[in-house]
Amino acid sequence: MKLPLGILLTAIVLFVFGFLYWAANPLPDKALNTVPDSDAAAAAVGEQFPATGMYSVMQSGLSATVIVNHDASEEVDPLVMLYGFIHYLVIVILLAVVLQNGASVAAHVRRAFIMGLAAVILVEGSDIIWWGYTWGWKLWGAAYHVLVFVIGALVLSRFLPDDPDLID
């Protein structure tokens, strides 16, 4: 019963960390550019992109990726929050499978750091290379993703069995 409780508690810690990092922290948004007239920009996006979806516009002198959600609200959709929590549960379950029972906390953190770094190099690096995302924005994402793995390992390691042959 110890490991399932640890997985749940670790997912809760990561969920709270994600909120603090992205919603309470104003710094990542500073990596994004602003438009001079957000109302005019929103009207133009709504007119040019009539359906909810992801669009790519490429022509000489301009490349843009636009994500449009015509059903967006300023209020957070509870279902999105539930999906986010489930996402953390899946990440923590993956960590529980990969981290070695009986290993030291330092070994857990090292392994999780390498996993996070590999994910960041693949995902964030691909976005920069192939999709033209800016370094500033992707570096905030990269730091967050590595920290999710490291914090997850720090919390979860307290709940992993000491003996590799004993699983609660």
PDB file of C-alpha atoms in Angstrom:
ATOM      1  CA  MET A   1       0.000   0.000   0.000  1.00  0.00           C
ATOM      2  CA  LYS A   2       3.011   2.252   0.491  1.00  0.00           C
ATOM      3  CA  LEU A   3       3.889   2.574  -3.225  1.00  0.00           C
ATOM      4  CA  PRO A   4       0.363   3.419  -4.503  1.00  0.00           C
ATOM      5  CA  LEU A   5       0.104   6.083  -1.782  1.00  0.00           C
ATOM      6  CA  GLY A   6       3.519   7.413  -2.819  1.00  0.00           C
ATOM      7  CA  ILE A   7       2.439   7.565  -6.458  1.00  0.00           C
ATOM      8  CA  LEU A   8      -0.695   9.509  -5.522  1.00  0.00           C
ATOM      9  CA  LEU A   9       1.151  11.920  -3.210  1.00  0.00           C
ATOM     10  CA  THR A  10       3.899  12.482  -5.782  1.00  0.00           C
ATOM     11  CA  ALA A  11       1.303  13.268  -8.463  1.00  0.00           C
ATOM     12  CA  ILE A  12      -0.316  15.792  -6.098  1.00  0.00           C
ATOM     13  CA  VAL A  13       3.055  17.436  -5.396  1.00  0.00           C
ATOM     14  CA  LEU A  14       3.785  17.681  -9.132  1.00  0.00           C
ATOM     15  CA  PHE A  15       0.310  19.057  -9.842  1.00  0.00           C
ATOM     16  CA  VAL A  16       0.853  21.820  -7.272  1.00  0.00           C
ATOM     17  CA  PHE A  17       4.367  22.453  -8.603  1.00  0.00           C
ATOM     18  CA  GLY A  18       2.961  22.783 -12.135  1.00  0.00           C
ATOM     19  CA  PHE A  19       0.428  25.366 -10.955  1.00  0.00           C
ATOM     20  CA  LEU A  20       3.083  27.354  -9.105  1.00  0.00           C
ATOM     21  CA  TYR A  21       5.501  27.208 -12.058  1.00  0.00           C
ATOM     22  CA  TRP A  22       3.063  28.134 -14.830  1.00  0.00           C
ATOM     23  CA  ALA A  23       0.168  30.019 -13.201  1.00  0.00           C
ATOM     24  CA  ALA A  24       1.709  31.765 -10.194  1.00  0.00           C
ATOM     25  CA  ASN A  25       5.111  32.470 -11.756  1.00  0.00           C
ATOM     26  CA  PRO A  26       5.076  35.513 -14.078  1.00  0.00           C
ATOM     27  CA  LEU A  27       8.539  34.841 -15.533  1.00  0.00           C
ATOM     28  CA  PRO A  28       7.726  32.285 -18.287  1.00  0.00           C
ATOM     29  CA  ASP A  29       5.228  34.695 -19.877  1.00  0.00           C
ATOM     30  CA  LYS A  30       7.994  37.267 -20.208  1.00  0.00           C
ATOM     31  CA  ALA A  31       9.536  34.999 -22.862  1.00  0.00           C
ATOM     32  CA  LEU A  32       6.497  35.618 -25.084  1.00  0.00           C
ATOM     33  CA  ASN A  33       6.074  38.641 -27.318  1.00  0.00           C
ATOM     34  CA  THR A  34       2.999  40.832 -27.011  1.00  0.00           C
ATOM     35  CA  VAL A  35       0.857  42.387 -29.720  1.00  0.00           C
ATOM     36  CA  PRO A  36       0.091  46.100 -29.764  1.00  0.00           C
ATOM     37  CA  ASP A  37      -3.693  45.546 -29.891  1.00  0.00           C
ATOM     38  CA  SER A  38      -4.793  42.188 -28.461  1.00  0.00           C
ATOM     39  CA  ASP A  39      -8.471  42.827 -29.272  1.00  0.00           C
ATOM     40  CA  ALA A  40      -7.682  43.451 -32.950  1.00  0.00           C
ATOM     41  CA  ALA A  41      -5.382  40.418 -33.021  1.00  0.00           C
ATOM     42  CA  ALA A  42      -8.084  38.205 -31.472  1.00  0.00           C
ATOM     43  CA  ALA A  43     -10.647  39.451 -33.995  1.00  0.00           C
ATOM     44  CA  ALA A  44      -8.260  38.759 -36.893  1.00  0.00           C
ATOM     45  CA  VAL A  45      -7.448  35.273 -35.594  1.00  0.00           C
ATOM     46  CA  GLY A  46     -11.150  34.523 -35.166  1.00  0.00           C
ATOM     47  CA  GLU A  47     -11.857  35.685 -38.701  1.00  0.00           C
ATOM     48  CA  GLN A  48      -8.942  33.946 -40.412  1.00  0.00           C
ATOM     49  CA  PHE A  49      -9.143  30.720 -38.408  1.00  0.00           C
ATOM     50  CA  PRO A  50     -12.864  29.914 -38.147  1.00  0.00           C
ATOM     51  CA  ALA A  51     -12.591  26.448 -36.587  1.00  0.00           C
ATOM     52  CA  THR A  52     -10.953  25.309 -33.400  1.00  0.00           C
ATOM     53  CA  GLY A  53      -7.659  23.616 -34.232  1.00  0.00           C
ATOM     54  CA  MET A  54      -3.978  24.074 -34.919  1.00  0.00           C
ATOM     55  CA  TYR A  55      -2.857  25.906 -38.022  1.00  0.00           C
ATOM     56  CA  SER A  56       0.453  26.404 -39.754  1.00  0.00           C
ATOM     57  CA  VAL A  57       1.014  29.359 -42.078  1.00  0.00           C
ATOM     58  CA  MET A  58       4.203  29.463 -44.105  1.00  0.00           C
ATOM     59  CA  GLN A  59       5.043  31.904 -46.836  1.00  0.00           C
ATOM     60  CA  SER A  60       7.986  34.048 -47.782  1.00  0.00           C
ATOM     61  CA  GLY A  61       8.921  36.188 -44.800  1.00  0.00           C
ATOM     62  CA  LEU A  62       6.411  34.626 -42.387  1.00  0.00           C
ATOM     63  CA  SER A  63       6.049  31.388 -40.514  1.00  0.00           C
ATOM     64  CA  ALA A  64       3.383  30.986 -37.854  1.00  0.00           C
ATOM     65  CA  THR A  65       1.838  28.230 -35.819  1.00  0.00           C
ATOM     66  CA  VAL A  66      -1.505  29.212 -34.361  1.00  0.00           C
ATOM     67  CA  ILE A  67      -3.568  27.240 -31.878  1.00  0.00           C
ATOM     68  CA  VAL A  68      -7.177  28.376 -31.909  1.00  0.00           C
ATOM     69  CA  ASN A  69      -9.838  27.445 -29.384  1.00  0.00           C
ATOM     70  CA  HIS A  70     -13.153  29.163 -30.087  1.00  0.00           C
ATOM     71  CA  ASP A  71     -14.630  27.582 -26.948  1.00  0.00           C
ATOM     72  CA  ALA A  72     -11.966  29.065 -24.655  1.00  0.00           C
ATOM     73  CA  SER A  73     -13.013  30.714 -21.461  1.00  0.00           C
ATOM     74  CA  GLU A  74     -11.143  32.724 -18.876  1.00  0.00           C
ATOM     75  CA  GLU A  75     -12.261  30.115 -16.363  1.00  0.00           C
ATOM     76  CA  VAL A  76     -10.269  26.893 -16.161  1.00  0.00           C
ATOM     77  CA  ASP A  77     -12.165  23.847 -17.386  1.00  0.00           C
ATOM     78  CA  PRO A  78     -12.292  21.288 -14.534  1.00  0.00           C
ATOM     79  CA  LEU A  79     -11.934  18.479 -17.080  1.00  0.00           C
ATOM     80  CA  VAL A  80      -8.626  19.960 -18.256  1.00  0.00           C
ATOM     81  CA  MET A  81      -7.444  19.993 -14.647  1.00  0.00           C
ATOM     82  CA  LEU A  82      -8.465  16.337 -14.279  1.00  0.00           C
ATOM     83  CA  TYR A  83      -6.578  15.415 -17.470  1.00  0.00           C
ATOM     84  CA  GLY A  84      -3.552  17.314 -16.144  1.00  0.00           C
ATOM     85  CA  PHE A  85      -3.649  15.365 -12.894  1.00  0.00           C
ATOM     86  CA  ILE A  86      -3.984  12.059 -14.773  1.00  0.00           C
ATOM     87  CA  HIS A  87      -0.985  13.121 -16.870  1.00  0.00           C
ATOM     88  CA  TYR A  88       1.075  13.521 -13.686  1.00  0.00           C
ATOM     89  CA  LEU A  89      -0.135  10.132 -12.430  1.00  0.00           C
ATOM     90  CA  VAL A  90       1.119   8.495 -15.641  1.00  0.00           C
ATOM     91  CA  ILE A  91       4.490  10.264 -15.302  1.00  0.00           C
ATOM     92  CA  VAL A  92       4.846   9.118 -11.679  1.00  0.00           C
ATOM     93  CA  ILE A  93       3.864   5.537 -12.554  1.00  0.00           C
ATOM     94  CA  LEU A  94       6.567   5.599 -15.239  1.00  0.00           C
ATOM     95  CA  LEU A  95       9.044   6.879 -12.653  1.00  0.00           C
ATOM     96  CA  ALA A  96       8.001   4.115 -10.241  1.00  0.00           C
ATOM     97  CA  VAL A  97       8.745   1.538 -12.934  1.00  0.00           C
ATOM     98  CA  VAL A  98      12.113   3.047 -13.897  1.00  0.00           C
ATOM     99  CA  LEU A  99      13.545   3.955 -10.494  1.00  0.00           C
ATOM    100  CA  GLN A 100      15.315   1.032  -8.873  1.00  0.00           C
ATOM    101  CA  ASN A 101      14.030  -0.328  -5.609  1.00  0.00           C
ATOM    102  CA  GLY A 102      16.668  -0.150  -2.913  1.00  0.00           C
ATOM    103  CA  ALA A 103      18.713   2.509  -4.737  1.00  0.00           C
ATOM    104  CA  SER A 104      19.798   5.692  -3.003  1.00  0.00           C
ATOM    105  CA  VAL A 105      17.892   8.940  -3.373  1.00  0.00           C
ATOM    106  CA  ALA A 106      20.894  10.335  -5.276  1.00  0.00           C
ATOM    107  CA  ALA A 107      20.687   7.431  -7.749  1.00  0.00           C
ATOM    108  CA  HIS A 108      16.954   8.064  -8.181  1.00  0.00           C
ATOM    109  CA  VAL A 109      17.505  11.759  -8.829  1.00  0.00           C
ATOM    110  CA  ARG A 110      20.338  11.065 -11.264  1.00  0.00           C
ATOM    111  CA  ARG A 111      18.221   8.577 -13.234  1.00  0.00           C
ATOM    112  CA  ALA A 112      15.203  10.916 -13.255  1.00  0.00           C
ATOM    113  CA  PHE A 113      17.379  13.847 -14.334  1.00  0.00           C
ATOM    114  CA  ILE A 114      18.690  11.832 -17.281  1.00  0.00           C
ATOM    115  CA  MET A 115      15.130  10.837 -18.225  1.00  0.00           C
ATOM    116  CA  GLY A 116      13.977  14.450 -18.036  1.00  0.00           C
ATOM    117  CA  LEU A 117      16.973  15.676 -19.987  1.00  0.00           C
ATOM    118  CA  ALA A 118      16.367  13.088 -22.720  1.00  0.00           C
ATOM    119  CA  ALA A 119      12.718  14.138 -22.977  1.00  0.00           C
ATOM    120  CA  VAL A 120      13.681  17.813 -23.129  1.00  0.00           C
ATOM    121  CA  ILE A 121      16.311  17.310 -25.808  1.00  0.00           C
ATOM    122  CA  LEU A 122      13.819  15.397 -27.945  1.00  0.00           C
ATOM    123  CA  VAL A 123      10.670  17.474 -27.446  1.00  0.00           C
ATOM    124  CA  GLU A 124      11.901  20.994 -26.777  1.00  0.00           C
ATOM    125  CA  GLY A 125      14.815  20.641 -29.190  1.00  0.00           C
ATOM    126  CA  SER A 126      12.499  19.425 -31.947  1.00  0.00           C
ATOM    127  CA  ASP A 127      10.171  22.374 -31.391  1.00  0.00           C
ATOM    128  CA  ILE A 128      13.074  24.802 -31.734  1.00  0.00           C
ATOM    129  CA  ILE A 129      14.620  23.103 -34.772  1.00  0.00           C
ATOM    130  CA  TRP A 130      11.572  22.071 -36.775  1.00  0.00           C
ATOM    131  CA  TRP A 131       8.808  24.447 -35.679  1.00  0.00           C
ATOM    132  CA  GLY A 132      10.722  27.647 -34.986  1.00  0.00           C
ATOM    133  CA  TYR A 133       9.713  28.036 -31.354  1.00  0.00           C
ATOM    134  CA  THR A 134      11.781  30.623 -29.547  1.00  0.00           C
ATOM    135  CA  TRP A 135      14.625  29.618 -27.246  1.00  0.00           C
ATOM    136  CA  GLY A 136      13.327  31.739 -24.373  1.00  0.00           C
ATOM    137  CA  TRP A 137       9.934  30.030 -24.232  1.00  0.00           C
ATOM    138  CA  LYS A 138      11.324  26.536 -24.727  1.00  0.00           C
ATOM    139  CA  LEU A 139      13.998  27.022 -22.033  1.00  0.00           C
ATOM    140  CA  TRP A 140      11.230  27.676 -19.499  1.00  0.00           C
ATOM    141  CA  GLY A 141       9.550  24.487 -20.656  1.00  0.00           C
ATOM    142  CA  ALA A 142      12.832  22.584 -20.532  1.00  0.00           C
ATOM    143  CA  ALA A 143      13.557  23.662 -16.951  1.00  0.00           C
ATOM    144  CA  TYR A 144      10.027  22.732 -15.906  1.00  0.00           C
ATOM    145  CA  HIS A 145      10.157  19.291 -17.493  1.00  0.00           C
ATOM    146  CA  VAL A 146      13.502  18.364 -15.956  1.00  0.00           C
ATOM    147  CA  LEU A 147      12.306  19.631 -12.573  1.00  0.00           C
ATOM    148  CA  VAL A 148       9.150  17.495 -12.815  1.00  0.00           C
ATOM    149  CA  PHE A 149      11.291  14.385 -13.152  1.00  0.00           C
ATOM    150  CA  VAL A 150      13.708  15.408 -10.380  1.00  0.00           C
ATOM    151  CA  ILE A 151      11.019  16.498  -7.900  1.00  0.00           C
ATOM    152  CA  GLY A 152       9.034  13.374  -8.756  1.00  0.00           C
ATOM    153  CA  ALA A 153      12.054  11.198  -7.987  1.00  0.00           C
ATOM    154  CA  LEU A 154      12.767  13.040  -4.726  1.00  0.00           C
ATOM    155  CA  VAL A 155       9.229  12.501  -3.431  1.00  0.00           C
ATOM    156  CA  LEU A 156       8.634   9.036  -4.868  1.00  0.00           C
ATOM    157  CA  SER A 157      11.954   7.656  -3.623  1.00  0.00           C
ATOM    158  CA  ARG A 158      10.591   7.847  -0.068  1.00  0.00           C
ATOM    159  CA  PHE A 159       7.920   5.302  -1.002  1.00  0.00           C
ATOM    160  CA  LEU A 160       9.929   2.799  -3.041  1.00  0.00           C
ATOM    161  CA  PRO A 161      10.680  -0.560  -1.394  1.00  0.00           C
ATOM    162  CA  ASP A 162      14.126  -0.878   0.159  1.00  0.00           C
ATOM    163  CA  ASP A 163      14.488  -4.492  -0.932  1.00  0.00           C
ATOM    164  CA  PRO A 164      14.168  -5.070  -4.697  1.00  0.00           C
ATOM    165  CA  ASP A 165      12.257  -8.309  -4.009  1.00  0.00           C
ATOM    166  CA  LEU A 166       9.648  -6.652  -1.783  1.00  0.00           C
ATOM    167  CA  ILE A 167       6.893  -4.664  -3.421  1.00  0.00           C
ATOM    168  CA  ASP A 168       3.990  -3.411  -1.292  1.00  0.00           C
TER     169      ASP A 168
END
